Amino acid sequence: MNTNSNTYTIIYTTVLVVVVAAILAIVSSLLKPRQIANVELEQMKSIMLAANIGEVDGQPDKTAKYDELFNSHITSTYVLNEKGEKSDVATENFKESKAFKADLKSQFNAIKNGGELTLPVYEATLDNGEQVKIFPCYGAGLWGAIWGYLAVKADNKTIQGAIFAHASETPGLGGEIASPWFYNQFDTKVLESDGQFASVKIVKGGANGNPNGVDAISGASITSRSLQTAIAQWMDFYKAILTASVESIPAMGLIPVEEAAEAQEAENNESVNAQ
Amino acid sequence: MEYLSLFIKSIFVDNMVFAFFLGMCSFLAVSKNVKTASGLGLAVIFVLTVTLPLNYLLYEYILKPGALTWVSESFATVDLSFLSYIVFIATIAAFTQIVEMVVEKFAPGLYSSLGIFLPLIAVNCAILGGSLFMQERGYANVGEVCCFGLGSGIGWFLAIVTMAAIREKLAYSNIPNGLKGLGISFIITGLMGIAFMSFMGIQL
Amino acid sequence: MLNKMDKDIYKKPLFKGNPITVLVLGICSSLAVTVQLKGALVMALSVTLVTAFSSLFISLLRNTIPNRVRIIVQLVVVALFVILIDQVLKAFSYDTSKMLSVYIGLIITNCIIMGRIEAFALGNKPWPSFVDGMFNGLGYGIILVIVATVRELLGSGTLLGFRIIPESWYVQNGGFYMNNGLMILPPMALILLGCVVWVHRTIDKDLQEK
């Protein structure tokens, strides 16, 4: 048989591609439910750990069933638009809620490019009866994406806890944002500086007596700075429900864009100088 | 402005060789003299700049979850992203093979200097790596992807040419026997990687 | 199943013909995944599986592959196995899959696989090809594990996540020891690899370059 003829080559490659695609389609559809379940479990785990639920001594509890904790602790979920207005409130079946399904990456792109937003918020009751609100954040780190959740207590300024994760930061350096020693620093910090609402500062030696700052990771100043920016960017929108009740002052949602950019820049300079 | 900063960033800060260590096999094998090194470098620039936008379009309009809605609304739930590796690598391999055939037929002079590198490029991880990073970082439009591709290519070119220049000098240095050739090349690449880390401090 | 002459197939890749330190194949992935031993082990296992099975598969097809599209056919077969591994990891070991991220995809262009297919599987029977692929994967794995052990031990004081260097030795706990931060940086993998090559070539003088 002439294996170099055009017809043979074309038929051969077609058959090969069809066979390979078929195998992959079958495997992918068989494994898809498990993969989605993994991703959802990961998300529920992060949300719970942010509120320090399912943690033992500040470390994630290896035996905890985070999907059960999630269903028993979350009381409602909703999304905020770019004006800080609430919608799509869900009080049951949270896994199917719009907040849980919201893709953080596309939200981040919308924040950057000024599109319509559906920023998720979760409200949960802790084991001691306290109410917390849990907010996600997402941004660009040194190599890839970084994201996380921040839980704020009912006084709307004290942080209950936080958790962060990353796609491809350097292990041991930027990757440390996902380690308990780093994210546990956020516990009991306040989102306030000089009586004004302010996002958390992540600077070197920042934890020293500063109720508003945490220590940056040494050797990973870019990741630390990106995380600070990411939290600040998202908190700008969540500020609406943290500083005033949305129903009474619906226009409170946003500070003017230029002002926000300036504040951002000032913050960045500060953190550079601090290092 | 954004394009320019992305461009500079992909040459220096996110340098394919020194920051991600991609394309090391051909980097080490072909960096013995500057002339062949620049030949391979040019071929990499060319292939990266063309295949990245190609793969971006394929991903955006065919593979991404819900990408097929332009064909029919009923395809909104179709997710072909599990095929992305295979589509990316097939695009790259097919493209290099086509270019090789075209160059061989119409520009034999160019083929003798550049053509021999084209088969090497299909298995150069920098090329596939570029496509995978493109997918992961989610660039906004074709323009950004072109900038990223061109920048990464130039970064790779720069890396292999500097390395070749250093290795040409190394031929006259006194190196312990066991380290000669490969060993010292590894160590030098490592040191250059540390040097390139200084670019990370640039704010773009 | 192998006669005496074929013993070379599995002895060679482990030392004298080691894919990384002698043939200079598959370097890219060896650097990014060696910060922690766990990543290195998973990567070594994945590469071994992909090399072995794609060699077997290509060897079975070797007389039917049209020469002009040879490279594409090989890449498609390799990509098939890589995607299978990626999908299985995502479904059953989500943490590992997150840790290795794009580097699983980059196995496709790991030159060890293509190198063994071109050099061995295309001209040999399926069983020897399978063994050759497997042992080349293992030879690659050995180097990965050596580099990862040094980097994790000196860089984080742990092995496979377990603490080896006692907490009380550290400066912040009143001891004398500090982790070597340089070990965690990617360039250090290359420098260590250089040292591995040096040791290897000092033991086996035949491999030294003029």
XYZ file of C-alpha atoms in Angstrom:
689
model
C 0.000 0.000 0.000
C 1.298 3.451 -0.887
C 1.318 5.386 2.347
C 2.508 8.555 0.640
C -0.422 9.222 -1.676
C -2.562 12.274 -1.075
C -5.798 10.343 -0.661
C -4.256 8.013 1.892
C -2.783 10.908 3.873
C -6.077 12.769 3.965
C -8.157 9.711 4.893
C -5.612 8.659 7.511
C -5.525 12.031 9.265
C -9.306 12.394 9.128
C -9.872 8.984 10.687
C -7.226 9.646 13.338
C -8.676 13.029 14.279
C -12.213 11.655 14.450
C -11.154 8.702 16.609
C -9.119 10.886 18.978
C -11.875 13.491 19.257
C -14.430 10.777 19.974
C -12.310 9.212 22.738
C -11.757 12.609 24.319
C -15.401 13.596 24.078
C -16.462 10.391 25.826
C -13.860 10.691 28.591
C -14.552 14.373 29.081
C -18.309 13.879 29.373
C -17.798 10.993 31.823
C -15.489 12.991 34.071
C -17.232 16.347 33.737
C -19.621 15.957 36.706
C -16.729 15.073 39.010
C -14.644 17.983 37.762
C -17.467 20.461 38.249
C -18.117 19.042 41.719
C -14.419 19.559 42.554
C -14.496 23.178 41.421
C -17.706 23.855 43.353
C -16.407 22.182 46.484
C -13.245 24.286 46.262
C -15.346 27.444 46.018
C -17.541 26.461 48.971
C -14.447 25.572 50.989
C -12.874 28.985 50.308
C -16.060 30.826 51.263
C -16.339 28.856 54.494
C -12.657 29.245 55.389
C -12.865 32.990 54.787
C -15.418 33.168 57.587
C -13.198 30.853 59.684
C -15.843 28.126 59.526
C -14.346 24.643 59.399
C -10.971 25.836 60.689
C -9.057 24.227 63.527
C -6.357 26.461 65.064
C -6.347 28.616 61.946
C -5.695 25.612 59.673
C -8.313 24.091 57.380
C -9.956 21.096 59.013
C -9.087 18.092 56.844
C -12.130 16.098 57.937
C -14.700 18.887 57.488
C -17.431 18.457 54.876
C -17.418 21.925 53.393
C -20.481 21.426 51.209
C -22.570 20.592 54.281
C -21.084 23.494 56.250
C -21.807 25.778 53.311
C -25.459 24.807 53.153
C -25.984 25.055 56.908
C -24.169 28.375 57.514
C -25.020 30.539 54.516
C -28.267 32.419 55.085
C -28.611 34.341 51.831
C -26.725 35.268 48.687
C -27.236 38.142 46.294
C -25.390 40.129 43.638
C -24.532 43.816 43.441
C -24.479 45.813 40.227
C -22.020 48.602 39.439
C -24.203 51.104 41.340
C -24.157 48.951 44.450
C -27.765 47.827 44.065
C -28.809 44.398 45.309
C -30.578 41.871 43.126
C -31.153 38.140 42.685
C -31.467 37.464 46.413
C -31.447 33.734 47.116
C -32.335 32.245 50.476
C -32.096 28.567 49.581
C -30.402 26.256 47.122
C -27.303 28.491 47.198
C -25.333 26.268 44.832
C -27.692 27.273 42.033
C -27.835 30.958 43.023
C -26.637 33.680 40.688
C -24.025 34.762 43.234
C -22.445 31.305 43.387
C -22.475 30.913 39.603
C -20.955 34.368 38.964
C -17.567 34.032 37.265
C -15.035 36.175 39.140
C -12.737 36.478 36.149
C -15.370 37.994 33.877
C -16.408 40.304 36.736
C -12.808 41.438 37.030
C -12.676 42.172 33.294
C -15.923 44.117 33.619
C -14.464 46.160 36.494
C -11.391 46.927 34.411
C -13.284 47.835 31.266
C -16.325 49.367 32.932
C -19.108 46.939 32.019
C -22.172 45.699 33.842
C -21.389 43.943 37.106
C -22.974 41.162 39.121
C -20.670 41.034 42.150
C -21.578 38.180 44.484
C -22.129 38.627 48.231
C -22.749 35.801 50.707
C -24.297 36.281 54.136
C -23.630 33.657 56.751
C -24.326 32.961 60.402
C -21.360 31.767 62.451
C -21.609 29.047 65.066
C -21.673 31.730 67.793
C -24.656 33.416 66.138
C -22.722 36.324 64.631
C -23.642 37.523 61.148
C -20.943 37.970 58.527
C -20.873 39.101 54.921
C -18.414 37.379 52.607
C -17.021 39.195 49.562
C -14.890 37.742 46.790
C -12.033 39.574 45.098
C -9.985 38.770 41.994
C -6.995 40.360 40.333
C -3.811 39.863 38.380
C -0.789 38.713 40.384
C 2.784 38.502 39.197
C 2.340 35.536 36.824
C -1.352 34.761 36.753
C -4.634 35.361 38.490
C -5.033 35.735 42.260
C -8.369 35.656 44.048
C -9.876 35.219 47.452
C -12.687 35.941 49.876
C -12.942 38.439 52.708
C -15.498 38.010 55.509
C -16.673 41.141 57.349
C -18.518 41.139 60.666
C -21.927 42.723 61.324
C -20.335 46.039 62.403
C -19.426 46.383 58.711
C -15.755 47.076 59.322
C -14.099 44.334 61.379
C -12.711 41.507 59.276
C -13.742 38.079 60.446
C -11.284 36.295 58.210
C -9.899 35.978 54.715
C -8.553 33.431 52.324
C -6.622 33.743 49.093
C -5.586 31.533 46.238
C -3.519 31.914 43.101
C -3.103 30.340 39.700
C 0.665 30.367 39.271
C 2.520 32.557 41.761
C 6.014 31.418 42.734
C 5.724 28.665 45.369
C 7.275 29.803 48.625
C 7.142 33.487 47.621
C 3.984 34.912 46.067
C 2.369 31.514 46.505
C 2.425 32.130 50.270
C -0.734 34.254 49.968
C -2.549 30.925 50.080
C -0.847 29.893 53.357
C -2.666 30.162 56.680
C 0.058 32.329 58.300
C -0.572 35.004 55.695
C -4.353 35.037 55.441
C -4.885 34.579 59.167
C -3.228 37.976 59.638
C -6.411 39.545 58.281
C -8.521 38.300 61.200
C -9.678 41.172 63.472
C -8.233 43.876 61.184
C -10.619 46.748 60.413
C -11.606 48.281 57.100
C -11.143 51.765 58.460
C -8.432 54.370 58.659
C -8.848 57.773 60.374
C -12.549 57.129 60.763
C -12.969 56.677 57.002
C -13.691 53.456 55.130
C -10.411 52.094 53.789
C -9.274 48.827 52.306
C -6.551 46.705 53.892
C -2.940 47.755 53.382
C -0.433 45.012 52.639
C 2.987 46.480 53.344
C 6.240 45.379 54.876
C 6.005 45.607 58.642
C 2.444 46.815 58.082
C 0.989 44.753 60.883
C 2.883 46.631 63.592
C 0.184 48.280 65.682
C -1.745 49.190 62.546
C -5.336 47.971 62.771
C -5.697 48.506 59.010
C -2.549 46.806 57.719
C -1.012 43.367 57.366
C 2.542 42.231 56.696
C 3.523 41.809 53.076
C 5.398 38.675 52.032
C 9.124 39.298 51.922
C 10.526 38.646 48.471
C 7.115 38.898 46.868
C 6.390 42.607 46.811
C 4.623 42.480 43.440
C 2.198 39.745 44.489
C 1.543 41.549 47.788
C 0.917 44.837 46.000
C -1.351 43.158 43.413
C -3.374 41.558 46.186
C -3.769 44.909 47.932
C -4.929 46.448 44.643
C -7.343 43.599 43.974
C -8.952 43.873 47.409
C -9.189 47.661 47.150
C -10.705 47.479 43.664
C -13.478 45.120 44.747
C -14.038 46.791 48.111
C -14.743 50.022 46.244
C -17.951 48.425 45.045
C -18.810 46.626 48.267
C -18.316 49.869 50.164
C -21.869 50.740 49.152
C -23.409 48.107 51.397
C -20.762 48.429 54.112
C -20.998 52.195 54.681
C -24.695 52.859 54.116
C -27.874 50.951 53.558
C -28.301 50.606 49.842
C -32.051 51.121 49.831
C -31.898 54.609 51.343
C -29.046 56.062 49.298
C -29.017 54.193 45.996
C -26.578 56.589 44.297
C -23.865 56.035 46.914
C -22.367 53.155 44.976
C -19.388 54.635 43.283
C -16.828 57.266 43.904
C -16.011 59.066 40.644
C -13.623 57.077 38.499
C -10.803 59.635 38.419
C -10.878 60.051 42.157
C -10.703 56.288 42.573
C -7.740 56.087 40.236
C -5.956 58.833 42.140
C -6.579 57.178 45.452
C -5.297 53.956 43.928
C -2.146 55.598 42.690
C -1.480 57.310 45.999
C -1.876 53.958 47.702
C 0.522 52.284 45.306
C 3.163 54.966 45.787
C 2.824 54.622 49.487
C 3.389 50.894 49.390
C 6.395 51.320 47.101
C 7.907 53.872 49.459
C 7.252 51.653 52.398
C 9.402 48.981 50.854
C 0.014 52.678 25.627
C -1.370 49.440 26.993
C -0.094 47.599 23.930
C 3.368 49.049 24.392
C 3.555 48.052 28.044
C 2.336 44.546 27.223
C 4.927 44.351 24.467
C 7.815 45.463 26.685
C 6.562 43.250 29.480
C 6.538 40.123 27.331
C 10.069 40.804 26.074
C 11.783 41.479 29.391
C 9.652 40.789 32.446
C 7.843 37.674 31.218
C 10.762 36.475 29.120
C 9.919 33.007 27.822
C 13.387 31.630 28.518
C 14.526 33.392 31.669
C 11.248 33.766 33.529
C 9.420 30.592 32.470
C 12.253 28.429 31.099
C 10.257 27.485 28.045
C 11.881 26.315 24.844
C 14.988 25.210 26.731
C 15.713 22.138 24.623
C 16.289 23.980 21.400
C 17.695 26.919 23.357
C 20.547 24.744 24.635
C 20.975 22.678 21.500
C 21.189 25.527 18.981
C 22.973 28.230 20.984
C 26.492 27.180 20.040
C 27.021 30.014 17.576
C 25.354 33.354 16.993
C 24.494 32.781 13.331
C 22.361 29.651 13.698
C 20.974 30.971 16.976
C 19.614 34.083 15.310
C 18.167 31.941 12.501
C 16.172 29.871 14.967
C 15.266 33.001 16.941
C 13.798 34.643 13.831
C 11.806 31.517 13.031
C 10.408 31.499 16.581
C 9.368 35.165 16.341
C 7.595 34.439 13.064
C 5.771 31.321 14.223
C 4.732 32.806 17.593
C 3.363 35.982 16.014
C 1.233 34.017 13.565
C 0.066 30.995 15.576
C -0.930 32.908 18.728
C -3.654 35.032 17.071
C -4.740 31.935 15.112
C -5.134 29.902 18.282
C -6.797 32.839 20.016
C -9.459 33.025 17.302
C -9.964 29.255 17.397
C -10.360 29.362 21.157
C -12.673 32.393 21.224
C -14.987 31.260 18.431
C -14.955 27.477 18.644
C -13.536 25.990 21.835
C -14.490 28.268 24.716
C -17.600 27.290 26.712
C -20.498 28.901 24.867
C -18.270 30.107 22.026
C -20.363 28.477 19.327
C -23.352 30.775 19.844
C -22.448 32.562 16.608
C -23.476 29.402 14.751
C -26.734 28.883 16.570
C -28.168 29.876 19.943
C -28.757 26.228 20.772
C -24.976 25.676 21.102
C -24.726 27.992 24.119
C -23.929 25.130 26.493
C -21.361 23.371 24.305
C -17.928 23.341 25.924
C -15.099 22.082 23.737
C -12.284 23.442 25.883
C -11.023 19.904 26.600
C -9.883 19.856 22.967
C -7.799 23.018 23.308
C -4.395 21.314 23.753
C -4.873 19.178 20.698
C -6.198 22.022 18.545
C -3.372 24.339 19.595
C -0.643 21.833 18.873
C -2.241 20.768 15.590
C -2.409 24.401 14.466
C 1.239 24.912 15.343
C 2.412 21.689 13.705
C 0.321 22.248 10.577
C 1.463 25.843 10.282
C 5.156 25.003 10.582
C 4.773 22.203 8.063
C 2.981 24.454 5.555
C 5.555 27.215 5.967
C 8.317 24.666 5.490
C 6.770 23.448 2.225
C 6.137 26.985 0.929
C 9.622 28.194 1.797
C 11.226 25.103 0.253
C 9.322 25.592 -2.986
C 9.546 29.359 -3.462
C 12.624 30.515 -1.580
C 15.271 27.790 -1.581
C 17.883 30.269 -0.346
C 15.846 31.129 2.727
C 15.023 27.463 3.205
C 18.638 26.441 3.497
C 19.220 28.999 6.252
C 15.872 28.986 8.082
C 13.931 25.963 6.887
C 15.884 23.388 8.839
C 14.654 24.984 12.072
C 10.981 24.806 11.275
C 10.425 21.144 12.224
C 12.249 21.882 15.497
C 9.742 24.597 16.288
C 6.672 22.363 16.356
C 8.039 20.797 19.520
C 9.417 24.022 20.985
C 7.562 24.459 24.248
C 7.801 28.232 24.007
C 5.325 28.151 21.123
C 2.753 25.899 22.786
C 3.450 27.619 26.106
C 2.565 30.944 24.477
C -0.814 29.566 23.433
C -1.477 28.065 26.878
C -0.557 31.305 28.659
C -2.762 33.199 26.202
C -5.672 30.932 27.142
C -5.011 31.208 30.866
C -4.460 34.961 31.032
C -7.496 35.750 28.891
C -6.315 38.616 26.694
C -9.059 40.966 25.599
C -8.597 41.115 21.820
C -6.518 40.004 18.855
C -4.354 43.135 19.090
C -3.171 42.272 22.588
C -2.513 38.680 21.563
C -0.404 39.821 18.571
C 1.587 42.119 20.873
C 2.110 39.299 23.352
C 3.164 36.894 20.585
C 5.592 39.304 18.951
C 7.011 40.372 22.315
C 7.521 36.815 23.547
C 9.173 35.897 20.250
C 11.566 38.820 20.443
C 12.293 37.943 24.068
C 13.192 34.397 23.046
C 15.342 35.679 20.148
C 17.172 38.020 22.508
C 17.786 35.226 24.993
C 19.191 32.727 22.500
C 21.417 35.279 20.760
C 22.955 36.535 24.030
C 23.441 32.957 25.163
C 25.148 32.044 21.890
C 27.446 35.054 22.184
C 28.453 34.000 25.696
C 29.011 30.403 24.613
C 31.264 31.522 21.749
C 33.489 33.224 24.323
C 33.263 30.255 26.672
C 35.057 28.088 24.142
C 38.281 29.838 25.188
C 37.709 29.628 28.940
C 39.193 27.205 31.379
C 36.331 25.151 32.794
C 36.473 21.976 34.931
C 36.192 18.954 32.643
C 32.869 17.706 33.987
C 31.242 21.095 33.581
C 32.332 21.708 29.985
C 29.546 22.172 27.472
C 26.173 21.335 28.955
C 26.902 21.837 32.644
C 28.250 25.343 32.346
C 25.450 26.287 29.922
C 22.871 25.344 32.533
C 24.593 27.398 35.176
C 24.985 30.428 32.913
C 21.320 30.273 31.914
C 20.458 30.175 35.612
C 22.604 33.214 36.339
C 21.091 35.099 33.398
C 17.661 34.169 34.766
C 18.589 35.754 38.100
C 19.801 38.846 36.244
C 16.530 39.068 34.319
C 14.587 38.923 37.582
C 15.620 42.522 38.121
C 13.195 43.502 35.343
C 10.334 42.358 37.546
C 10.686 45.569 39.519
C 9.703 47.669 36.508
C 6.269 49.212 36.867
C 4.442 49.132 33.555
C 10.297 -11.134 27.265
C 13.521 -9.252 26.623
C 16.645 -11.147 25.762
C 20.020 -10.245 27.164
C 20.996 -7.802 24.435
C 17.921 -5.731 25.095
C 18.957 -5.055 28.674
C 20.481 -1.848 27.361
C 16.983 -0.565 26.706
C 16.313 -0.101 30.353
C 19.791 0.303 31.768
C 20.896 3.070 29.473
C 18.243 5.753 30.022
C 18.746 5.649 33.768
C 22.400 6.610 33.728
C 24.598 6.637 30.640
C 21.950 7.842 28.223
C 19.888 9.859 30.684
C 17.437 11.994 28.721
C 18.046 15.178 30.716
C 21.723 15.206 31.544
C 23.068 13.505 28.433
C 20.548 13.868 25.630
C 19.427 17.365 26.780
C 15.741 16.599 26.307
C 12.764 17.725 28.343
C 14.394 20.485 30.338
C 11.561 23.027 30.367
C 9.158 21.151 32.560
C 11.891 19.892 34.848
C 12.475 23.409 36.124
C 9.057 24.704 36.954
C 7.801 21.705 38.885
C 10.797 21.002 41.103
C 10.141 23.464 43.923
C 8.260 20.782 45.789
C 8.861 17.065 45.697
C 5.178 16.235 45.277
C 4.853 18.159 42.025
C 8.032 16.542 40.735
C 6.740 13.037 41.508
C 3.394 13.611 39.806
C 5.128 15.157 36.815
C 7.604 12.252 36.598
C 4.773 9.734 36.746
C 2.721 11.588 34.120
C 5.667 11.887 31.747
C 6.542 8.201 32.219
C 2.987 7.148 31.419
C 2.711 9.433 28.397
C 6.103 8.400 26.990
C 5.437 4.696 27.483
C 1.943 4.655 26.011
C 2.573 7.020 23.119
C 5.685 4.992 22.182
C 3.601 1.820 22.275
C 0.833 3.363 20.223
C 3.088 4.924 17.590
C 5.017 1.675 17.327
C 1.767 -0.188 16.622
C 0.919 2.333 13.899
C 4.467 2.729 12.602
C 3.927 1.050 9.226
C 0.761 2.956 8.403
C 1.749 6.542 9.220
C 2.071 8.721 6.084
C 5.544 10.225 6.168
C 4.525 13.784 5.285
C 2.214 14.256 8.255
C 4.336 12.166 10.610
C 4.966 14.927 13.146
C 1.316 15.930 13.323
C 0.195 12.333 13.811
C 2.722 11.877 16.619
C 1.687 15.105 18.301
C -1.986 14.184 18.108
C -1.333 10.809 19.751
C 0.803 12.422 22.475
C -1.794 15.139 23.031
C -4.473 12.463 23.408
C -2.649 10.881 26.350
C -1.786 14.225 27.904
C -5.411 15.384 27.809
C -6.506 12.078 29.339
C -4.064 12.575 32.230
C -5.127 16.194 32.620
C -8.810 15.242 32.746
C -8.230 12.405 35.211
C -6.169 14.660 37.506
C -8.855 17.352 37.392
C -11.478 14.809 38.377
C -9.628 12.781 40.996
C -6.749 14.887 42.287
C -7.870 18.475 41.917
C -5.149 19.904 44.189
C -2.317 18.404 42.155
C -3.902 19.534 38.926
C -4.067 23.096 40.258
C -0.435 22.935 41.323
C 0.860 21.804 37.920
C -1.478 24.091 35.897
C -0.165 24.693 32.362
C 2.825 22.413 32.823
C 0.642 19.339 32.305
C -0.254 20.716 28.869
C 3.400 21.313 28.160
C 4.126 17.581 28.441
C 2.938 17.492 24.811
C 6.025 19.377 23.738
C 8.334 17.637 26.177
C 11.060 16.657 23.771
C 11.716 13.335 25.532
C 8.461 11.997 24.183
C 8.948 13.156 20.604
C 12.612 12.258 20.796
C 11.950 8.648 21.822
C 9.183 8.270 19.245
C 11.397 9.526 16.429
C 14.528 7.706 17.545
C 13.091 4.419 18.767
C 9.382 3.717 18.459
C 9.205 4.398 14.708
C 11.657 1.608 14.004
C 10.960 -0.984 16.684
C 8.328 -3.459 17.787
C 5.642 -2.361 20.271
C 6.911 -4.088 23.429
C 10.526 -2.807 23.325
C 9.177 0.645 22.436
C 6.950 0.587 25.490
C 9.846 -0.416 27.751
C 12.143 2.161 26.164
C 9.542 4.892 26.669
C 8.923 3.873 30.241
C 12.576 3.820 31.268
C 13.319 7.119 29.575
C 10.443 8.577 31.556
C 11.967 7.107 34.710
C 15.412 8.470 33.849
C 13.794 11.886 33.552
C 11.986 11.290 36.838
C 15.190 10.485 38.740
C 16.730 13.848 37.866
C 13.500 15.652 38.711
C 13.355 13.984 42.104
C 17.020 14.764 42.890
C 16.599 18.453 42.055
C 13.244 18.701 43.842
C 14.597 17.029 46.992
C 17.444 19.526 47.266
C 15.212 22.501 46.527
C 12.419 21.577 48.917
C 14.763 20.549 51.730
C 16.962 23.643 51.573
C 14.286 26.059 50.402
C 11.414 25.186 52.728
C 12.905 22.709 55.205
C 10.279 20.122 54.290
C 10.000 16.987 52.149
C 6.641 16.091 50.588
C 5.215 18.716 52.907
C 6.518 17.065 56.099
C 8.856 19.119 58.238
C 12.403 17.722 58.205
C 14.356 20.580 59.719
C 12.936 21.094 63.235
C 11.088 24.360 63.924
C 13.320 25.041 66.919
C 16.382 25.403 64.687
C 15.018 28.501 62.999
C 16.301 31.968 63.817
C 12.828 33.292 64.603
C 12.461 30.557 67.229
C 15.839 31.273 68.775
C 17.841 28.822 66.674
C 20.593 29.284 64.109
C 18.999 28.237 60.839
C 17.282 30.048 57.988
C 15.719 28.684 54.810
C 17.673 29.448 51.672
C 15.288 31.684 49.748
C 17.375 31.411 46.589
C 16.471 27.722 46.262
C 12.833 28.607 45.674
C 13.590 30.851 42.706
C 13.290 29.164 39.290
C 16.870 29.935 38.120
C 18.214 27.850 40.989
C 16.779 24.718 39.337
C 19.054 25.333 36.364
C 22.107 25.868 38.509
C 21.367 22.674 40.445
C 20.855 20.838 37.176
C 24.280 22.103 36.124
C 25.723 20.619 39.310
C 23.961 17.284 38.688
C 25.517 17.195 35.209
C 28.901 17.992 36.740
C 28.697 15.132 39.245
C 27.360 12.770 36.592
C 30.178 13.562 34.182
C 32.837 13.354 36.841
C 31.705 9.815 37.650
C 31.402 8.831 34.003
C 34.352 10.439 32.203
C 33.232 9.143 28.772
C 30.483 11.731 28.741
C 32.760 14.756 29.111
C 32.758 17.241 26.226
C 36.017 18.365 24.722
